[in-house]
Each structure stands twice: as structure tokens, then as C-alpha cells.
């Protein structure tokens, strides 16, 4: 295995463990708090916590390129994973102040960890390997949905409520997962040949002498490019979709089906879809193009939203009762719901793989600011969605998803009609 591929796999394994903890925690957060219901915490606290996380993550993205330039990818990844571990352990005995405080800290770390991730992938993907390596990383990353949820499924069994003792064990195990992922980041090797590593070290010395505002200025310049303008459409959709797959879908399952182990099954099926997306879309990109992947993903997403509309009660995402009280158009079925989880993963993964490869190609010379813009827009849209998802009936949420998905698809197809172009941000240009 060459050094570039080694780094992609190590990066993926580290993210798998860290996000086994975080994704599993975010999946069940609203249901856990609904069952907890004390210390000022209730069912909607989980949505507000996630909104805080993604607001802080989005804001941190403006400073994260400077932090990654200063610390390097390895240390940036390691240190930014520390707040994730603190957040998980704080859930063992949550208070309203601790939930919101650690949510903010996790969001700040999230801005750095995702910017460093994008730079590691770009630096270790020479030539035409970007789609393949992005697919490999995405498959490792989304394995986190399996690891955490498989544990959750066997541990919860047939429980209809998550007790205090169960919550303690769940978050202790997830915290250990997160710590293992932190240590994996320390195993990353320098990318490139020996001469390239020396040249990179010299470049870092130059970066240290530059203003910390330089990466922020670069990110602002990327915001105004026409390529990024067309990418805003699909990026906005991934923000709304992030809200749906990471919390709303699992909350709906918890409010429709009393068995708490079904929460884990929903997460597992979504993970299977995301993992399959990494393999399928990563390899199909060279055959049908990124626009073909986006079109296929759009069809899958729209079919999913229709099935969710007819099979879930309209109050399934907003009810404060133990189960949803309204009747769906057709009876809710756990097997159809799990199939929708796979479709959800495939559709969301197709958009993310295409956006990642597009950013890595168009902004090849300076990927960190471009990925920072991507995560900023995605996170702020996701945060806005977390604020309304606890109040807006499910059909309206599905309508927003469908509209943004179609608009994102059209924008991406228009972008792909033009020849690929690498955008460079030169210091000389900034001085004009």
C-alpha cells in the first residue's frame, strides 16, 4: 500500500471511531432527552443542541484554514477531536448548561476537523484518484453508523424507554470509541515524496509569517467565484439533508415505533446506504460523470420523500406524546422504513461524493478554504433546519427537502457543462 492510500485509510478509520460516537449520539439525542425529561431537558433539547453544534461549526470554518495551516493536518485532526470526546462523556449525566456548552465546543472543533479532512484527501489524491479516494474515505466514515448502532441494537434489546443506567453505559462506550479515533490521527504519515515534504515544511514557515487572516481572505475570494456560486445549490441541499438523516429520520422512527432498538436499526440501514454510496458513486463517477451521479441521487431522494410522506404520521417529527397520534396515509411499516433508511444513505452520499470530488478538482491548489466554505454553508443551513424541525409538520419538511434537492441537481448539472478549471488564489493578486 502506498503512502497516499495509507493516509486515506488511516483518516477514514479515525473518522469512523470518532463519528461512531458522535453520529450515534446525535441520532438518539432527541429520544434520549425525551426519555430523560429532567434538569430542564426535554425532547426538543436535542434539536437545539444540534443547531448550536452546526452554527459554531459553520462559524469556525472561517478560522479553521488558518488553524490547519498553523498546526498541520495531523495535530489539527487530533486536537479538534478532543471536544467530541468531552461532549460524549458529558451526556452520561446531562444538564442543560453542559449540553449547550459542550455543543458549542464540539462545533468549534468540528470546523477544524472537516477542513483538515478535506486537505488530507486533496493532498493524498494525485491525478485522477480523487473520486476513488473520496469514495474510500466516505465508506470508512459512514461505517461509523454501523459500529455505534450495532452496539446500540444489541444493548437496548426490546426496551421501550432508555433508562438512566442504559444511558450511562451507552455514552461511556461511545466515549471510548471517540478516544480511539483521536489516537488514529496521530498515525498519519507526511504526504508526498521526501522532497515534497521538505518543500511543504518551507511553505509552512512562510505561512507562519503571513497574517492569520490570509486563509479567511482566500475563503471569501472562493465564495465569489462562479464555480462556487453553482455549488451553493447542492451544498444547501446537503445541509437540509444533514438535518433529516442525522436526527429527524431517527426521531420519527422513535415516535412511530415504541421499540427503542428500531432506532439503531434505522441508523444501521442509513449507514449501509451511505457506505454503498461511497463504493457505488465513487466508481460510477468515471463512467457517468458527477452530473450522472447527482441525477441518480435526486431520483432516489424524491422517491424516498414520497414514501415518507405516505407512510409516516404528519406529527411524527413534532409530537410530545410517547408516540405519534395522527394516522398516516398507509400504515407505518418497519421494513419499508428500513428500506427508506438505505435510500436516504444512497441519496445523501451521492451528493456529498460529487461535491467533494468537484471541490478537490476545481480548487486543487488550495483546497482548505474551499472546503471551509462548503462546511460553513452546509452547517448554517443544517442549523436552521434543526431550529424548525421540532415545530414544522413532516410533510412541510419533506417538501423543503424535495425542492432543495431538485434545485441542487439543476445547479450541479449547469456547473458540469463547463470545462473543469483549477482556481488559484495568489498573494500577488491580493495585493492589487
Short mmCIF file of C-alpha atoms in Angstrom, two decimals:
data_model
loop_
_atom_site.label_atom_id
_atom_site.label_comp_id
_atom_site.label_asym_id
_atom_site.label_seq_id
_atom_site.Cartn_x
_atom_site.Cartn_y
_atom_site.Cartn_z
CA UNK A 1 0.00 0.00 0.00
CA UNK A 2 1.48 3.37 -1.00
CA UNK A 3 1.69 6.27 1.43
CA UNK A 4 -1.22 8.20 -0.08
CA UNK A 5 -3.60 5.26 0.16
CA UNK A 6 -2.35 4.51 3.68
CA UNK A 7 -3.22 8.04 4.79
CA UNK A 8 -6.69 7.85 3.23
CA UNK A 9 -7.41 4.62 5.15
CA UNK A 10 -5.99 5.94 8.45
CA UNK A 11 -8.03 9.13 8.05
CA UNK A 12 -11.13 7.03 7.37
CA UNK A 13 -10.58 4.74 10.36
CA UNK A 14 -10.07 7.72 12.68
CA UNK A 15 -13.26 9.36 11.45
CA UNK A 16 -15.10 6.04 11.76
CA UNK A 17 -14.37 5.80 15.50
CA UNK A 18 -14.88 9.50 16.30
CA UNK A 19 -18.15 9.66 14.41
CA UNK A 20 -19.32 6.26 15.64
CA UNK A 21 -19.65 8.13 18.90
CA UNK A 22 -20.97 11.44 17.59
CA UNK A 23 -23.37 10.21 14.90
CA UNK A 24 -24.88 7.57 17.18
CA UNK A 25 -25.24 10.20 19.92
CA UNK A 26 -26.87 12.70 17.57
CA UNK A 27 -29.18 10.02 16.13
CA UNK A 28 -30.69 9.23 19.52
CA UNK A 29 -30.18 12.58 21.28
CA UNK A 30 -33.77 13.82 20.99
CA UNK A 31 -35.23 10.46 22.04
CA UNK A 32 -32.73 10.12 24.93
CA UNK A 33 -33.65 13.60 26.19
CA UNK A 34 -37.35 12.85 25.74
CA UNK A 35 -36.95 9.76 27.95
CA UNK A 36 -34.69 11.66 30.40
CA UNK A 37 -37.03 14.67 30.86
CA UNK A 38 -35.39 16.37 33.86
CA UNK A 39 -32.76 19.03 34.70
CA UNK A 40 -34.64 21.34 32.32
CA UNK A 41 -34.07 18.93 29.41
CA UNK A 42 -36.83 17.74 27.07
CA UNK A 43 -37.34 16.23 23.63
CA UNK A 44 -36.60 19.42 21.66
CA UNK A 45 -33.34 20.00 23.59
CA UNK A 46 -31.65 17.56 21.23
CA UNK A 47 -32.63 19.62 18.17
CA UNK A 48 -31.43 22.85 19.81
CA UNK A 49 -28.15 21.19 20.83
CA UNK A 50 -27.53 20.10 17.24
CA UNK A 51 -28.41 23.59 15.99
CA UNK A 52 -25.75 25.07 18.32
CA UNK A 53 -23.22 22.50 17.11
CA UNK A 54 -23.71 23.37 13.46
CA UNK A 55 -23.83 27.16 13.99
CA UNK A 56 -20.48 27.00 15.81
CA UNK A 57 -19.11 24.57 13.23
CA UNK A 58 -20.09 26.92 10.43
CA UNK A 59 -18.52 29.96 12.10
CA UNK A 60 -15.36 28.01 12.98
CA UNK A 61 -14.84 27.20 9.33
CA UNK A 62 -13.75 30.79 8.65
CA UNK A 63 -10.82 30.33 11.04
CA UNK A 64 -10.16 26.64 10.52
CA UNK A 65 -7.92 27.03 7.42
CA UNK A 66 -5.59 29.27 9.43
CA UNK A 67 -5.54 26.73 12.27
CA UNK A 68 -4.83 23.85 9.88
CA UNK A 69 -2.03 25.87 8.22
CA UNK A 70 -0.53 26.65 11.62
CA UNK A 71 -0.80 23.23 13.30
CA UNK A 72 -0.68 20.93 10.29
CA UNK A 73 -3.29 18.34 9.37
CA UNK A 74 -2.23 15.69 11.91
CA UNK A 75 -2.35 17.87 15.04
CA UNK A 76 -5.43 19.72 13.79
CA UNK A 77 -7.31 16.44 13.49
CA UNK A 78 -6.14 15.20 16.91
CA UNK A 79 -6.89 18.38 18.88
CA UNK A 80 -10.23 19.02 17.17
CA UNK A 81 -11.40 15.54 18.22
CA UNK A 82 -10.96 16.41 21.92
CA UNK A 83 -14.28 18.36 22.19
CA UNK A 84 -16.09 15.42 20.60
CA UNK A 85 -14.89 13.19 23.44
CA UNK A 86 -15.89 15.76 26.06
CA UNK A 87 -19.36 16.13 24.55
CA UNK A 88 -19.96 12.36 24.60
CA UNK A 89 -18.86 11.94 28.23
CA UNK A 90 -20.96 14.95 29.31
CA UNK A 91 -24.09 13.09 28.17
CA UNK A 92 -23.63 10.48 30.90
CA UNK A 93 -25.29 12.87 33.35
CA UNK A 94 -26.55 15.83 31.28
CA UNK A 95 -27.58 19.28 32.43
CA UNK A 96 -28.99 21.97 30.16
CA UNK A 97 -25.92 24.20 30.58
CA UNK A 98 -23.46 21.35 29.97
CA UNK A 99 -25.32 20.13 26.88
CA UNK A 100 -25.26 23.57 25.25
CA UNK A 101 -21.69 24.40 26.36
CA UNK A 102 -20.18 21.18 25.03
CA UNK A 103 -22.29 21.51 21.90
CA UNK A 104 -20.63 24.85 21.19
CA UNK A 105 -17.14 23.45 21.86
CA UNK A 106 -17.81 20.44 19.65
CA UNK A 107 -18.98 22.71 16.84
CA UNK A 108 -15.76 24.73 17.05
CA UNK A 109 -13.72 21.53 16.84
CA UNK A 110 -15.88 20.27 14.00
CA UNK A 111 -14.94 23.22 11.81
CA UNK A 112 -11.27 22.32 12.12
CA UNK A 113 -11.64 18.56 11.78
CA UNK A 114 -13.57 18.81 8.50
CA UNK A 115 -11.25 21.38 6.95
CA UNK A 116 -8.22 19.24 7.84
CA UNK A 117 -10.02 16.21 6.45
CA UNK A 118 -10.57 17.89 3.08
CA UNK A 119 -6.92 18.92 2.88
CA UNK A 120 -5.64 15.42 3.70
CA UNK A 121 -7.82 13.91 0.97
CA UNK A 122 -6.75 16.52 -1.59
CA UNK A 123 -3.02 16.18 -0.79
CA UNK A 124 -3.15 12.39 -0.97
CA UNK A 125 -5.19 12.16 -4.18
CA UNK A 126 -2.90 12.91 -7.14
CA UNK A 127 -4.14 12.80 -10.71
CA UNK A 128 -7.49 11.14 -11.28
CA UNK A 129 -7.64 9.34 -7.89
CA UNK A 130 -9.84 11.95 -6.18
CA UNK A 131 -13.16 10.21 -6.84
CA UNK A 132 -11.77 6.81 -5.78
CA UNK A 133 -10.10 8.12 -2.61
CA UNK A 134 -13.13 10.20 -1.67
CA UNK A 135 -15.25 7.08 -2.04
CA UNK A 136 -12.84 5.08 0.18
CA UNK A 137 -12.92 7.75 2.88
CA UNK A 138 -16.71 8.09 2.65
CA UNK A 139 -17.12 4.33 3.11
CA UNK A 140 -14.89 4.30 6.20
CA UNK A 141 -16.61 7.39 7.57
CA UNK A 142 -20.10 6.03 7.14
CA UNK A 143 -19.10 2.71 8.73
CA UNK A 144 -19.46 4.74 11.91
CA UNK A 145 -23.21 4.40 11.51
CA UNK A 146 -22.82 0.63 11.71
CA UNK A 147 -20.33 0.37 14.57
CA UNK A 148 -22.20 2.55 17.05
CA UNK A 149 -25.68 1.40 16.07
CA UNK A 150 -24.86 -2.32 16.13
CA UNK A 151 -23.74 -1.88 19.73
CA UNK A 152 -26.90 0.12 20.42
CA UNK A 153 -29.17 -2.51 18.86
CA UNK A 154 -27.90 -5.42 20.95
CA UNK A 155 -27.64 -3.37 24.12
CA UNK A 156 -31.13 -1.85 24.02
CA UNK A 157 -32.92 -5.08 23.07
CA UNK A 158 -36.67 -4.65 23.38
CA UNK A 159 -36.54 -1.59 25.65
CA UNK A 160 -39.35 0.91 25.19
CA UNK A 161 -37.51 3.60 27.14
CA UNK A 162 -33.80 4.39 27.61
CA UNK A 163 -33.17 4.27 31.37
CA UNK A 164 -30.51 6.22 33.28
CA UNK A 165 -28.37 3.10 33.70
CA UNK A 166 -28.58 2.35 29.97
CA UNK A 167 -27.67 5.93 29.10
CA UNK A 168 -24.58 5.75 31.33
CA UNK A 169 -23.29 2.61 29.59
CA UNK A 170 -24.12 3.88 26.10
CA UNK A 171 -22.18 7.14 26.44
CA UNK A 172 -19.27 5.52 28.26
CA UNK A 173 -18.77 3.09 25.37
CA UNK A 174 -19.22 5.84 22.78
CA UNK A 175 -16.67 7.99 24.61
CA UNK A 176 -14.09 5.19 24.36
CA UNK A 177 -14.80 4.93 20.61
CA UNK A 178 -14.10 8.65 20.27
CA UNK A 179 -10.79 8.42 22.15
CA UNK A 180 -9.61 5.58 19.89
CA UNK A 181 -10.35 7.70 16.82
CA UNK A 182 -8.32 10.59 18.26
CA UNK A 183 -5.28 8.35 18.58
CA UNK A 184 -5.64 7.09 14.99
CA UNK A 185 -5.00 10.60 13.65
CA UNK A 186 -1.51 10.53 15.18
CA UNK A 187 -0.62 7.66 12.81
CA UNK A 188 -0.93 9.81 9.66
CA UNK A 189 2.26 9.94 7.57
CA UNK A 190 3.54 13.04 5.73
CA UNK A 191 2.05 13.13 2.23
CA UNK A 192 4.15 13.22 -0.95
CA UNK A 193 7.80 12.37 -1.56
CA UNK A 194 10.63 13.39 0.73
CA UNK A 195 11.45 16.45 -1.40
CA UNK A 196 7.79 17.46 -1.43
CA UNK A 197 7.62 17.13 2.37
CA UNK A 198 10.66 19.41 2.73
CA UNK A 199 9.08 21.90 0.34
CA UNK A 200 5.84 21.75 2.34
CA UNK A 201 7.75 22.45 5.55
CA UNK A 202 9.30 25.53 3.92
CA UNK A 203 5.86 26.66 2.80
CA UNK A 204 4.58 26.30 6.37
CA UNK A 205 7.33 28.66 7.57
CA UNK A 206 6.13 31.19 5.02
CA UNK A 207 2.54 30.69 6.15
CA UNK A 208 3.52 31.36 9.75
CA UNK A 209 4.84 34.77 8.73
CA UNK A 210 1.59 35.64 6.96
CA UNK A 211 -1.43 37.16 8.63
CA UNK A 212 -3.88 34.74 10.20
CA UNK A 213 -6.47 36.46 8.03
CA UNK A 214 -4.90 35.10 4.82
CA UNK A 215 -6.92 31.83 4.72
CA UNK A 216 -10.06 33.78 5.60
CA UNK A 217 -9.41 36.16 2.71
CA UNK A 218 -8.87 33.15 0.45
CA UNK A 219 -12.16 31.63 1.60
CA UNK A 220 -14.01 34.90 0.92
CA UNK A 221 -12.49 35.02 -2.57
CA UNK A 222 -13.66 31.44 -3.23
CA UNK A 223 -17.18 32.45 -2.13
CA UNK A 224 -17.37 34.90 -5.04
CA UNK A 225 -16.23 32.53 -7.82
CA UNK A 226 -18.86 31.44 -10.34
CA UNK A 227 -17.99 27.77 -9.72
CA UNK A 228 -18.79 28.10 -6.02
CA UNK A 229 -21.93 30.02 -6.95
CA UNK A 230 -23.33 27.00 -8.76
CA UNK A 231 -22.16 24.68 -5.97
CA UNK A 232 -24.25 26.58 -3.41
CA UNK A 233 -27.37 24.81 -4.72
CA UNK A 234 -26.28 21.23 -3.95
CA UNK A 235 -24.44 22.35 -0.80
CA UNK A 236 -27.64 23.90 0.59
CA UNK A 237 -29.44 20.63 -0.05
CA UNK A 238 -26.77 18.64 1.85
CA UNK A 239 -27.38 20.96 4.83
CA UNK A 240 -31.12 20.24 4.85
CA UNK A 241 -30.44 16.54 4.22
CA UNK A 242 -27.93 16.51 7.10
CA UNK A 243 -30.72 17.55 9.43
CA UNK A 244 -33.03 14.82 8.13
CA UNK A 245 -30.70 11.81 8.17
CA UNK A 246 -28.79 12.70 11.34
CA UNK A 247 -31.78 13.36 13.60
CA UNK A 248 -35.27 13.78 12.13
CA UNK A 249 -35.48 10.36 10.47
CA UNK A 250 -34.44 8.53 13.66
CA UNK A 251 -36.71 10.74 15.79
CA UNK A 252 -39.62 9.84 13.51
CA UNK A 253 -38.83 6.13 13.99
CA UNK A 254 -38.77 6.61 17.77
CA UNK A 255 -42.12 8.43 17.70
CA UNK A 256 -43.81 5.86 15.44
CA UNK A 257 -42.40 2.56 16.76
CA UNK A 258 -42.14 2.09 20.57
CA UNK A 259 -39.26 -0.43 20.42
CA UNK A 260 -36.07 1.56 21.05
CA UNK A 261 -33.87 -0.98 19.22
CA UNK A 262 -35.55 0.19 16.00
CA UNK A 263 -33.63 3.46 16.43
CA UNK A 264 -30.42 1.51 15.95
CA UNK A 265 -31.82 -0.44 13.00
CA UNK A 266 -32.72 2.84 11.29
CA UNK A 267 -29.18 4.10 11.83
CA UNK A 268 -27.68 0.83 10.56
CA UNK A 269 -29.73 0.93 7.35
CA UNK A 270 -28.85 4.57 6.73
CA UNK A 271 -25.20 3.62 7.26
CA UNK A 272 -25.50 0.76 4.77
CA UNK A 273 -26.83 3.24 2.23
CA UNK A 274 -24.02 5.73 2.90
CA UNK A 275 -21.33 3.03 2.71
CA UNK A 276 -22.80 1.70 -0.53
CA UNK A 277 -22.85 5.26 -1.85
CA UNK A 278 -19.10 5.56 -1.28
CA UNK A 279 -18.36 2.42 -3.31
CA UNK A 280 -21.05 2.80 -5.98
CA UNK A 281 -20.86 6.52 -6.70
CA UNK A 282 -17.08 6.68 -6.31
CA UNK A 283 -16.67 4.12 -9.10
CA UNK A 284 -19.57 5.27 -11.29
CA UNK A 285 -18.25 8.84 -11.42
CA UNK A 286 -15.67 7.87 -14.08
CA UNK A 287 -18.41 6.26 -16.20
CA UNK A 288 -21.43 8.53 -15.92
CA UNK A 289 -19.76 11.67 -14.58
CA UNK A 290 -20.51 13.66 -11.45
CA UNK A 291 -23.69 15.06 -13.03
CA UNK A 292 -24.93 11.50 -13.65
CA UNK A 293 -24.35 10.61 -10.00
CA UNK A 294 -26.27 13.72 -8.90
CA UNK A 295 -29.19 12.87 -11.19
CA UNK A 296 -29.42 9.28 -9.91
CA UNK A 297 -29.23 10.51 -6.32
CA UNK A 298 -32.01 13.02 -6.97
CA UNK A 299 -34.35 10.30 -8.26
CA UNK A 300 -33.61 8.14 -5.19
CA UNK A 301 -34.21 11.09 -2.84
CA UNK A 302 -37.52 12.10 -4.38
CA UNK A 303 -38.82 8.51 -4.21
CA UNK A 304 -37.77 8.39 -0.55
CA UNK A 305 -39.60 11.63 0.31
CA UNK A 306 -42.80 10.35 -1.31
CA UNK A 307 -42.64 7.08 0.66
CA UNK A 308 -42.03 9.00 3.88
CA UNK A 309 -44.97 11.30 3.12
CA UNK A 310 -47.47 8.47 2.73
CA UNK A 311 -46.18 6.09 5.44
CA UNK A 312 -45.42 8.37 8.43
CA UNK A 313 -47.91 10.36 10.55
CA UNK A 314 -47.71 14.08 9.84
CA UNK A 315 -46.83 14.78 13.50
CA UNK A 316 -44.13 12.10 13.67
CA UNK A 317 -41.29 14.64 13.98
CA UNK A 318 -43.02 17.07 16.36
CA UNK A 319 -45.17 15.10 18.79
CA UNK A 320 -44.53 15.42 22.52
CA UNK A 321 -46.57 12.30 23.29
CA UNK A 322 -44.95 8.89 23.67
CA UNK A 323 -45.97 8.00 20.09
CA UNK A 324 -47.34 9.97 17.12
CA UNK A 325 -51.10 10.47 17.37
CA UNK A 326 -52.12 11.13 13.75
CA UNK A 327 -52.78 8.35 11.22
CA UNK A 328 -50.56 8.07 8.11
CA UNK A 329 -51.96 7.64 4.59
CA UNK A 330 -50.82 3.99 4.64
CA UNK A 331 -49.93 2.01 7.78
CA UNK A 332 -46.38 2.53 9.00
CA UNK A 333 -44.19 -0.48 8.36
CA UNK A 334 -40.76 -1.04 9.91
CA UNK A 335 -39.46 -2.94 6.87
CA UNK A 336 -40.43 -0.13 4.49
CA UNK A 337 -38.90 2.33 6.96
CA UNK A 338 -35.59 0.45 6.96
CA UNK A 339 -35.60 0.39 3.15
CA UNK A 340 -36.08 4.16 3.25
CA UNK A 341 -33.01 4.36 5.50
CA UNK A 342 -30.90 2.68 2.79
CA UNK A 343 -32.31 5.05 0.16
CA UNK A 344 -31.60 8.02 2.42
CA UNK A 345 -27.95 6.99 2.68
CA UNK A 346 -27.58 6.42 -1.07
CA UNK A 347 -29.14 9.75 -2.00
CA UNK A 348 -27.23 11.84 0.53
CA UNK A 349 -23.95 10.05 -0.21
CA UNK A 350 -24.26 10.70 -3.94
CA UNK A 351 -24.46 14.45 -3.41
CA UNK A 352 -21.59 14.51 -0.92
CA UNK A 353 -19.22 12.39 -3.02
CA UNK A 354 -19.89 14.58 -6.06
CA UNK A 355 -19.38 17.83 -4.14
CA UNK A 356 -16.17 16.57 -2.52
CA UNK A 357 -14.65 15.49 -5.84
CA UNK A 358 -15.75 18.74 -7.52
CA UNK A 359 -14.15 20.86 -4.79
CA UNK A 360 -10.96 18.79 -4.83
CA UNK A 361 -10.68 19.21 -8.62
CA UNK A 362 -11.71 22.84 -9.05
CA UNK A 363 -9.76 24.17 -6.05
CA UNK A 364 -6.88 21.69 -6.20
CA UNK A 365 -4.11 24.14 -5.30
CA UNK A 366 -5.79 25.49 -2.16
CA UNK A 367 -8.47 23.03 -1.02
CA UNK A 368 -8.72 24.07 2.65
CA UNK A 369 -10.51 27.42 2.10
CA UNK A 370 -12.88 25.81 -0.42
CA UNK A 371 -13.81 23.01 1.97
CA UNK A 372 -14.23 25.61 4.73
CA UNK A 373 -16.79 27.47 2.61
CA UNK A 374 -18.57 24.18 1.87
CA UNK A 375 -18.84 23.22 5.53
CA UNK A 376 -19.83 26.78 6.53
CA UNK A 377 -22.80 26.89 4.16
CA UNK A 378 -23.79 23.29 4.89
CA UNK A 379 -23.58 23.80 8.65
CA UNK A 380 -25.55 27.04 8.75
CA UNK A 381 -28.32 25.56 6.62
CA UNK A 382 -28.31 22.44 8.80
CA UNK A 383 -28.52 24.59 11.95
CA UNK A 384 -31.50 26.48 10.56
CA UNK A 385 -33.18 23.16 9.78
CA UNK A 386 -32.61 21.92 13.34
CA UNK A 387 -34.38 25.03 14.65
CA UNK A 388 -37.56 24.43 12.64
CA UNK A 389 -37.66 20.62 12.55
CA UNK A 390 -39.13 20.31 16.04
CA UNK A 391 -42.04 22.60 15.12
CA UNK A 392 -42.77 22.01 11.42
CA UNK A 393 -45.00 19.10 10.43
CA UNK A 394 -43.27 16.33 8.48
CA UNK A 395 -44.90 16.99 5.05
CA UNK A 396 -43.52 20.56 5.04
CA UNK A 397 -40.05 19.29 5.94
CA UNK A 398 -40.22 16.74 3.11
CA UNK A 399 -41.32 19.49 0.73
CA UNK A 400 -38.29 21.60 1.63
CA UNK A 401 -36.04 18.58 1.06
CA UNK A 402 -37.57 17.85 -2.36
CA UNK A 403 -37.33 21.45 -3.60
CA UNK A 404 -33.72 21.97 -2.47
CA UNK A 405 -32.74 18.58 -3.92
CA UNK A 406 -34.13 19.45 -7.37
CA UNK A 407 -32.59 22.94 -7.35
CA UNK A 408 -29.24 21.48 -6.26
CA UNK A 409 -29.36 18.92 -9.06
CA UNK A 410 -30.01 21.59 -11.71
CA UNK A 411 -27.20 23.83 -10.39
CA UNK A 412 -24.69 20.98 -10.42
CA UNK A 413 -25.61 19.94 -13.97
CA UNK A 414 -25.08 23.53 -15.16
CA UNK A 415 -21.67 23.60 -13.45
CA UNK A 416 -20.63 20.34 -15.09
CA UNK A 417 -21.44 21.71 -18.57
CA UNK A 418 -18.40 23.95 -18.32
CA UNK A 419 -14.82 22.59 -18.51
CA UNK A 420 -13.09 21.89 -15.19
CA UNK A 421 -10.88 24.76 -14.09
CA UNK A 422 -8.40 24.97 -11.25
CA UNK A 423 -8.74 28.25 -9.33
CA UNK A 424 -5.60 29.69 -7.76
CA UNK A 425 -5.52 32.38 -5.10
CA UNK A 426 -2.17 34.14 -5.33
CA UNK A 427 -0.71 36.50 -2.79
CA UNK A 428 0.19 38.88 -5.62
CA UNK A 429 -3.46 39.13 -6.65
CA UNK A 430 -4.46 40.10 -3.12
CA UNK A 431 -2.03 43.00 -3.14
CA UNK A 432 -3.54 44.57 -6.26
#
